CSV table of C-alpha atoms in Angstrom, one decimal:
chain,number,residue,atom,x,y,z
A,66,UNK,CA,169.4,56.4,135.1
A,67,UNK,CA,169.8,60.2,134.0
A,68,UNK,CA,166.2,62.1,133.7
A,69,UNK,CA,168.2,64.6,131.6
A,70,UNK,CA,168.4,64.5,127.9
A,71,UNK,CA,171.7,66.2,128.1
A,72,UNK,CA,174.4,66.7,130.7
A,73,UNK,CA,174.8,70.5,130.7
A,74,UNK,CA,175.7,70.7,134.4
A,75,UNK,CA,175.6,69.5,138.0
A,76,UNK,CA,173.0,71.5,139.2
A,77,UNK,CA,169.7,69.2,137.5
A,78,UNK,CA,171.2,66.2,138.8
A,79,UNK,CA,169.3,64.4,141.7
A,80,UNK,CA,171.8,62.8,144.3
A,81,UNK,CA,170.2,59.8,143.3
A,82,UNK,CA,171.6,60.0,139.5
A,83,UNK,CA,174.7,61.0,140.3
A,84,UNK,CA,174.7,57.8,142.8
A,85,UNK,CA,174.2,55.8,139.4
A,86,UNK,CA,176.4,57.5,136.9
A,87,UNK,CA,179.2,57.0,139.4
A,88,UNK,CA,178.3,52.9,139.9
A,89,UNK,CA,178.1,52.9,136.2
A,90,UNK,CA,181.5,54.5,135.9
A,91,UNK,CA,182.9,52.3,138.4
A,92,UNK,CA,182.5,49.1,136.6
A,93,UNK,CA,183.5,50.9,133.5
A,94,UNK,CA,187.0,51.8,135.3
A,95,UNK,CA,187.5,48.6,136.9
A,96,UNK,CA,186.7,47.2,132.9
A,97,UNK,CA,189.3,49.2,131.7
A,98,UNK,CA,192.2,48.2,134.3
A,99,UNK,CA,191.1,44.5,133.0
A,100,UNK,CA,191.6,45.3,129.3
A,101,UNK,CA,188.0,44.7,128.5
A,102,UNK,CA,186.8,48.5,128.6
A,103,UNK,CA,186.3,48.3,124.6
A,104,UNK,CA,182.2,47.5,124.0
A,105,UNK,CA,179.3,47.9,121.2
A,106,UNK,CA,177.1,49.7,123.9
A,107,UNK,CA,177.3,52.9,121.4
A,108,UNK,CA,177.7,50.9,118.3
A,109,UNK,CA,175.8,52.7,115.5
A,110,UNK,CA,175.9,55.8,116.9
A,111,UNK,CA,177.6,58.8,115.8
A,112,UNK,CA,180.2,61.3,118.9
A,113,UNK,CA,181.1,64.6,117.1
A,114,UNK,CA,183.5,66.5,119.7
A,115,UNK,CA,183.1,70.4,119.1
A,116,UNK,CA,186.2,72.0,121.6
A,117,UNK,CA,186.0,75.8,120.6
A,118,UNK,CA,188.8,76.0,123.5
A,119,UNK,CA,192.1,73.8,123.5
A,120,UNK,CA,191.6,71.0,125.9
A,121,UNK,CA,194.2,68.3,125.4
A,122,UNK,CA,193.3,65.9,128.3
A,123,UNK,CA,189.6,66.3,128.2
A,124,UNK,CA,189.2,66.1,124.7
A,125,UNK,CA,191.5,62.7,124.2
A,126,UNK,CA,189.6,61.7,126.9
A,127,UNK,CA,186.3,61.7,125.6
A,128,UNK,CA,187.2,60.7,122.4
A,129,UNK,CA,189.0,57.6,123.8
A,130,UNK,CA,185.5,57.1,125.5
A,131,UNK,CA,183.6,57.2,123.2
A,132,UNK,CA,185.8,54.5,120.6
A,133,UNK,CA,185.7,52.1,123.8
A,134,UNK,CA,181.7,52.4,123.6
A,135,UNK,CA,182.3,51.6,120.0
A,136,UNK,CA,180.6,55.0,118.6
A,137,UNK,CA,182.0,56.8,114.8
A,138,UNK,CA,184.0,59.3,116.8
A,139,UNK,CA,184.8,62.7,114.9
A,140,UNK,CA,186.7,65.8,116.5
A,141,UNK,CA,186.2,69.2,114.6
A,142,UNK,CA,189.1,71.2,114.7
A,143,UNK,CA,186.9,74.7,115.9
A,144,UNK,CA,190.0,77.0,115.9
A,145,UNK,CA,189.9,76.6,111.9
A,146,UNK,CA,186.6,76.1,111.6
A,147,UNK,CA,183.8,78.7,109.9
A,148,UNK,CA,183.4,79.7,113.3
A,149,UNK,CA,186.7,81.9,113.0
A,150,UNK,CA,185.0,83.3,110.0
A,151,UNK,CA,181.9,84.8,111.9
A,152,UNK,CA,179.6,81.5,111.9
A,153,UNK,CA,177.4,82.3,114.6
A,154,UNK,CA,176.9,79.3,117.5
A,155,UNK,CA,172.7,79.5,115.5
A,156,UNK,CA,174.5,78.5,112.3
A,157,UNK,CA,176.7,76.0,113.8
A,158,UNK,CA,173.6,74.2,115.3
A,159,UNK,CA,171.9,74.4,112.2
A,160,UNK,CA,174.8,72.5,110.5
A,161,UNK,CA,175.2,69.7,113.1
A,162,UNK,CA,171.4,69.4,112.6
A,163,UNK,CA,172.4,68.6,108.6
A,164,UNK,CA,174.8,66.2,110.3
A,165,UNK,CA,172.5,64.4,112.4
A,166,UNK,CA,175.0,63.6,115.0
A,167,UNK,CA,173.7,61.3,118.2
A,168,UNK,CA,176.2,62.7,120.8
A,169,UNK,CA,177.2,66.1,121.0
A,170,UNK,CA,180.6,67.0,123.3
A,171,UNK,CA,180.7,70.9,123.4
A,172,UNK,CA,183.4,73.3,125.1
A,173,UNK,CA,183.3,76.7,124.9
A,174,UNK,CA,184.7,80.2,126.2
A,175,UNK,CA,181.3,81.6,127.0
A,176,UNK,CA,179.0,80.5,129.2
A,177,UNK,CA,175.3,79.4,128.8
A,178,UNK,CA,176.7,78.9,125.0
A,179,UNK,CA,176.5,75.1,125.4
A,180,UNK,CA,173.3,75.2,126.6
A,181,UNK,CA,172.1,77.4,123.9
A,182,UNK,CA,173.3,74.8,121.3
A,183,UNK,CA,171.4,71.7,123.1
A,184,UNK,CA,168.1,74.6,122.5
A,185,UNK,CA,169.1,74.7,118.9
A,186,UNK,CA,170.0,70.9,117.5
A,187,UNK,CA,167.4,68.4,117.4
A,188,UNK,CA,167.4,64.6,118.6
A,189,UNK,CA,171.1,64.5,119.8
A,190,UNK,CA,172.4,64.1,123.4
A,191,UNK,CA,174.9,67.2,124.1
A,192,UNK,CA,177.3,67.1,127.1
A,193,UNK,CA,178.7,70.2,128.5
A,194,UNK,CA,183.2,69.8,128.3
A,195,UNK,CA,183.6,73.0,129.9
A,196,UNK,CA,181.7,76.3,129.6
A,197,UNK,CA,183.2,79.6,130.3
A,198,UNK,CA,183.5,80.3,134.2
A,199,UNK,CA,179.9,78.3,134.5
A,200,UNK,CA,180.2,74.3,134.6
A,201,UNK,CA,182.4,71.4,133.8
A,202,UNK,CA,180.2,68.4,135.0
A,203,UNK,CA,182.5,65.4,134.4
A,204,UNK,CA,185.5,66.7,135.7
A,205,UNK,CA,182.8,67.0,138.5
A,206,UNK,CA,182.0,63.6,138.3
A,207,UNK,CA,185.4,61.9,137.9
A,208,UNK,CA,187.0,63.3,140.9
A,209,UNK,CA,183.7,62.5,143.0
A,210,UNK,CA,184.6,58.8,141.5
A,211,UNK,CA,188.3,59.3,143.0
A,212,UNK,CA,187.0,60.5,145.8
A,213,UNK,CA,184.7,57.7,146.7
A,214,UNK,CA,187.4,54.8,145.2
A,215,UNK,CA,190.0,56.3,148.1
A,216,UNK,CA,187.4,57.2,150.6
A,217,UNK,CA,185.3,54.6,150.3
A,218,UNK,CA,182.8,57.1,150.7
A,219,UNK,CA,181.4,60.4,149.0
A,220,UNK,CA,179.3,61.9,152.0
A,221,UNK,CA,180.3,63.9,155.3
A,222,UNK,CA,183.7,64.2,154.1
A,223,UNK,CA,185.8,67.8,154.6
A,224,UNK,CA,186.8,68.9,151.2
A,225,UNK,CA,189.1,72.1,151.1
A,226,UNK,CA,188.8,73.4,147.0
A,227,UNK,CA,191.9,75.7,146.8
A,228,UNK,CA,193.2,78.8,144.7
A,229,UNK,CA,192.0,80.2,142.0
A,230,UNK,CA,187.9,79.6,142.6
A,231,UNK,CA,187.0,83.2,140.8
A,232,UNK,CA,187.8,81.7,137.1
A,233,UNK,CA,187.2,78.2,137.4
A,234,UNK,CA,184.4,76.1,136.5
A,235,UNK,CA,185.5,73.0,138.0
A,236,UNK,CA,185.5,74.5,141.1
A,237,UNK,CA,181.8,75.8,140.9
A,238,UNK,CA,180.8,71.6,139.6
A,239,UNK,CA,182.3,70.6,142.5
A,240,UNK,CA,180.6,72.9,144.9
A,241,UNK,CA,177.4,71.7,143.6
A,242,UNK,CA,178.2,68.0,143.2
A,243,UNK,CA,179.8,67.9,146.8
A,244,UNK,CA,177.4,70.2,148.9
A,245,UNK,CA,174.9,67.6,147.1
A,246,UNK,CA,176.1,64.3,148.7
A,247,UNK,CA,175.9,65.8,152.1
A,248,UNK,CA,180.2,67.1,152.4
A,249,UNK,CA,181.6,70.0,154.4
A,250,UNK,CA,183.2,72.5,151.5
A,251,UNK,CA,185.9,75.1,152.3
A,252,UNK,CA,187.1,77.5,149.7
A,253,UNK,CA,190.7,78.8,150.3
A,254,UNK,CA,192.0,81.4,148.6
A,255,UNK,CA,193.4,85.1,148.4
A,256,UNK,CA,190.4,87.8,148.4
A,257,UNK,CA,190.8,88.7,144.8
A,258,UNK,CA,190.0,84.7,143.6
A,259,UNK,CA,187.1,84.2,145.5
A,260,UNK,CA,183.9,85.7,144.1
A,261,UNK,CA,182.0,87.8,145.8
A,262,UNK,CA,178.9,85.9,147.5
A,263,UNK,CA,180.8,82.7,147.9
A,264,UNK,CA,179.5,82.1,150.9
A,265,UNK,CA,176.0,82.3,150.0
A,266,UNK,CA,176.7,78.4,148.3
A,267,UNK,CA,176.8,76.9,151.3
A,268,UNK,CA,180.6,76.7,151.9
A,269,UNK,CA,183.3,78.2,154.1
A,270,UNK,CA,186.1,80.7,152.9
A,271,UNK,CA,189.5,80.5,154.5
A,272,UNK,CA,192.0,83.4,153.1
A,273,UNK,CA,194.6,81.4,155.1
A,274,UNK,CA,195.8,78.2,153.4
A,275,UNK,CA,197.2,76.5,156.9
A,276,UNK,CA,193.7,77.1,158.5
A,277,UNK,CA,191.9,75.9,155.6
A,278,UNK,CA,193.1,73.0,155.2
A,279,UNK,CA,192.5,72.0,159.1
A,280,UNK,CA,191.5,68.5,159.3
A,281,UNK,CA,190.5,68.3,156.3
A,282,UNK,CA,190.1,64.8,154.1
A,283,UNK,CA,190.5,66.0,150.7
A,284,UNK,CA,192.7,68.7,148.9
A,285,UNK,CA,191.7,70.0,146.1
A,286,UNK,CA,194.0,72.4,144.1
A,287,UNK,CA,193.0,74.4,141.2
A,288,UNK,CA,195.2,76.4,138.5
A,289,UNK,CA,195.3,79.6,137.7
A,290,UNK,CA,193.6,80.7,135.2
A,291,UNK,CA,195.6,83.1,133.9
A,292,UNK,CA,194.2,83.7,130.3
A,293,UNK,CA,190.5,84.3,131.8
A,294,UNK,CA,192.2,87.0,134.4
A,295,UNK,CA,192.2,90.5,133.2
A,296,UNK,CA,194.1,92.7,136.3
A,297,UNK,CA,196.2,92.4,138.9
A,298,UNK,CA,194.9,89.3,140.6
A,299,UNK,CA,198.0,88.0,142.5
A,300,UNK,CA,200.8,90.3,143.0
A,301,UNK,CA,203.2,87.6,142.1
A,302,UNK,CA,203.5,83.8,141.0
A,303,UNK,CA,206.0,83.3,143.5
A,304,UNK,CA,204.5,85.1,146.3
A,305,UNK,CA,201.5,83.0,145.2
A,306,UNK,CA,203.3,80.0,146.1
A,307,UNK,CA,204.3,80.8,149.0
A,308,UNK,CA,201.0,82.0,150.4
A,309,UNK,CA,198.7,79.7,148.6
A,310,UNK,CA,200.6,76.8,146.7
A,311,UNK,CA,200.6,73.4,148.5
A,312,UNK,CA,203.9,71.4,149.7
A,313,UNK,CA,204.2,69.2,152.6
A,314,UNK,CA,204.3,72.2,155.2
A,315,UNK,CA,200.7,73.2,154.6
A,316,UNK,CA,199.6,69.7,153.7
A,317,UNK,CA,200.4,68.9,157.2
A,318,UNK,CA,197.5,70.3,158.3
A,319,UNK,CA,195.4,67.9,157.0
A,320,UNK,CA,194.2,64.9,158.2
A,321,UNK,CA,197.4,62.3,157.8
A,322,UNK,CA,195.3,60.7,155.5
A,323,UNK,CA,194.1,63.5,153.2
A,324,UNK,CA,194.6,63.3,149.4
A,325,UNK,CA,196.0,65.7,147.4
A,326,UNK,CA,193.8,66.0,143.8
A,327,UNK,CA,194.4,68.6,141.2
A,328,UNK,CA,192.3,68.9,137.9
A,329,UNK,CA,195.2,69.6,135.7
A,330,UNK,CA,197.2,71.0,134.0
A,331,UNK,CA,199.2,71.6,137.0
A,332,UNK,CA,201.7,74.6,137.1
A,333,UNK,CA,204.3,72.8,139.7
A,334,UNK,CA,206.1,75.1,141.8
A,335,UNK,CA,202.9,77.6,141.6
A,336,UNK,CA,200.2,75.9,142.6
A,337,UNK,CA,201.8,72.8,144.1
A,338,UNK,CA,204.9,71.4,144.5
A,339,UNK,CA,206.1,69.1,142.1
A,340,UNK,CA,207.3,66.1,144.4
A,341,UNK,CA,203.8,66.2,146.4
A,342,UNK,CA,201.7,66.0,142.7
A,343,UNK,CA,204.2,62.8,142.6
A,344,UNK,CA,203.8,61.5,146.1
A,345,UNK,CA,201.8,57.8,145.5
A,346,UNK,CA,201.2,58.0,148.7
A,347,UNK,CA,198.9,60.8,149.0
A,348,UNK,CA,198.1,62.5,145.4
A,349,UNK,CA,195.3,60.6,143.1
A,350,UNK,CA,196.1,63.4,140.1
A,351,UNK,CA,196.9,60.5,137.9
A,352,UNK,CA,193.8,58.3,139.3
A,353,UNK,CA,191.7,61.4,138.3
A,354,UNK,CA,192.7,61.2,134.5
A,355,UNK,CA,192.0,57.6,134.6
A,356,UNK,CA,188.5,58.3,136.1
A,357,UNK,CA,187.8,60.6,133.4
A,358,UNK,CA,187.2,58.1,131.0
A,359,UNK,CA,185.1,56.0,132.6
A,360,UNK,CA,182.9,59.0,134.1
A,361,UNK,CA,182.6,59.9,130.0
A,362,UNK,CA,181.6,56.2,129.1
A,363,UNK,CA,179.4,55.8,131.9
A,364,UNK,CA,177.6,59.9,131.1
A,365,UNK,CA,177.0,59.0,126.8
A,366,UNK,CA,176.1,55.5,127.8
A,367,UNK,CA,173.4,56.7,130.1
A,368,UNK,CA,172.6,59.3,127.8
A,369,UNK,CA,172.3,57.0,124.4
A,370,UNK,CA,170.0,55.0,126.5
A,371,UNK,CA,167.2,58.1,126.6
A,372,UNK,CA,167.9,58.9,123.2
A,373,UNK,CA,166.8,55.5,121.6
A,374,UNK,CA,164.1,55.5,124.0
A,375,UNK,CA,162.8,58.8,123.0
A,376,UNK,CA,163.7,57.8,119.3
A,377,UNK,CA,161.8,54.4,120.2
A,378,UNK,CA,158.8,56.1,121.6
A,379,UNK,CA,158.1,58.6,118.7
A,380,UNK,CA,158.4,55.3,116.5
A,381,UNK,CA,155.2,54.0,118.8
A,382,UNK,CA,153.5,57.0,118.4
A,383,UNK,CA,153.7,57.4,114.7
């Protein structure tokens, strides 16, 4: 079970909860390859999906997560919203509490600004899709559940995250998720996408991709995140590639058995090369996507669980 009333991040989590949300998922995934993913375990309860940033995969994602839990799913499209007209994140909160949803799925540009909103709205369950360059706990979550479906295992393994670490919040999830369950983390990247003080998480920086990737089990590419870079960060895409982007050269460096994992959406020929993201062999990037639904029904199943028993509770009381 989660403690948590709301999945805002990685860091809260206990080793021992993340341990159960990933079981959980696990027999939610292996539910949806037998065609009987679609339950009533949300049945009654209402999923708004707020994304004030486009997210294709993550939003479908949760949203086909929450119809297989058998919730009222409803998406607000936030790029039109009253948001755009100087609605303040305060007045947003105060009109989902008018709405009374149950489940709350929030991205957004800035960080801490999910958090803030799971302050402001009252007896709903808010999980955090992405905020600014601060978390993204399922992505977090489903490629620990790769991980440990390939690996077997999700402890004392050698993880090399790779690229553009500055900008990303997956990569900062993962950090916390995998120094958590006892792994070795390397961070591999040019100087100007790695932030200052990296090493003060607990990890190892490599600014050479061949070195970092050394025996490692697990390759972890990230993309660039071009739209939250303001300066000269790379002095090149293609001199990027050949430095930093992965094909079967570098890859060889790794343990023969390493997989290749990448959060998506890839850039090929940038960040890695485009027969390697479709080697079955040794990439799980379409595994990962699958995951992701099951980490999202196992997350608002856990979390509808403390809700009714907080709802149940006040009930007693009163």
């Amino acid at each position: 079970m989660l403690r948590q009333s709301h999945l805002l991040g990685i860091e809260p989590l206990a080793p021992a909860e993340i341990g159960a949300l990933l079981d959980l998922a696990d027999r939610y995934a292996d539910l949806n390859r037998s065609g009987r993913g679609h339950l009533d375990v949300l049945t009654g309860l209402t999923q708004i999906n707020m994304f004030f940033e486009n997210s294709t995969r993550t939003q479908a994602s949760f949203e086909l997560a929450g119809k297989r839990l058998g919730a009222d799913v409803m998406s607000m499209a936030m790029a039109q919203s009253s948001v755009k007209k100087g609605e303040t994140l305060i007045d947003t909160a105060l009109t989902l509490n008018a709405m009374r949803p149950d489940l709350l799925v929030v991205r957004h540009g800035q960080s801490g600004a999910v958090d803030l909103l799971a302050q402001k709205v009252t007896d709903c369950a808010v999980l955090n899709a992405g905020d600014g360059r601060h978390e993204h706990p399922t992505q977090a979550l489903l490629d620990a559940l790769t991980i440990r479906r390939r690996k077997g295992r999700l402890h004392r393994l050698s993880v090399a995250i790779c690229g553009d670490i500055a900008h990303s919040r997956v990569a900062r999830s993962n950090i916390l998720l995998l120094g958590k369950m006892e792994n070795r983390v390397r961070l591999v990247g040019p100087p100007t996408l790695i932030p200052a003080g990296a090493g003060d998480l607990g990890v190892e920086v490599y600014h050479d991709m061949r070195e970092g990737l050394r025996d490692v089990d697990v390759v972890m590419m990230l993309r660039l995140q071009k739209e939250r870079m303001d300066g000269g960060f790379i002095p090149s895409e293609r001199e990027y590639y050949h430095r930093y982007g992965l094909d079967a050269e570098k890859l060889a460096c790794a343990r023969d058995d390493a997989i290749v994992m990448h959060p998506g959406p890839m850039n090929r020929g940038v960040e890695i090369d485009g027969t390697l993201a479709d080697d079955i062999h040794r990439s799980v990037i379409g595994t990962q996507v699958e995951m992701g639904v099951a980490v999202r029904m196992a997350a608002m199943d856990l979390l509808a669980r403390n809700l009714r028993a907080a709802r149940g509770a006040r009930v007693v009381e009163v």
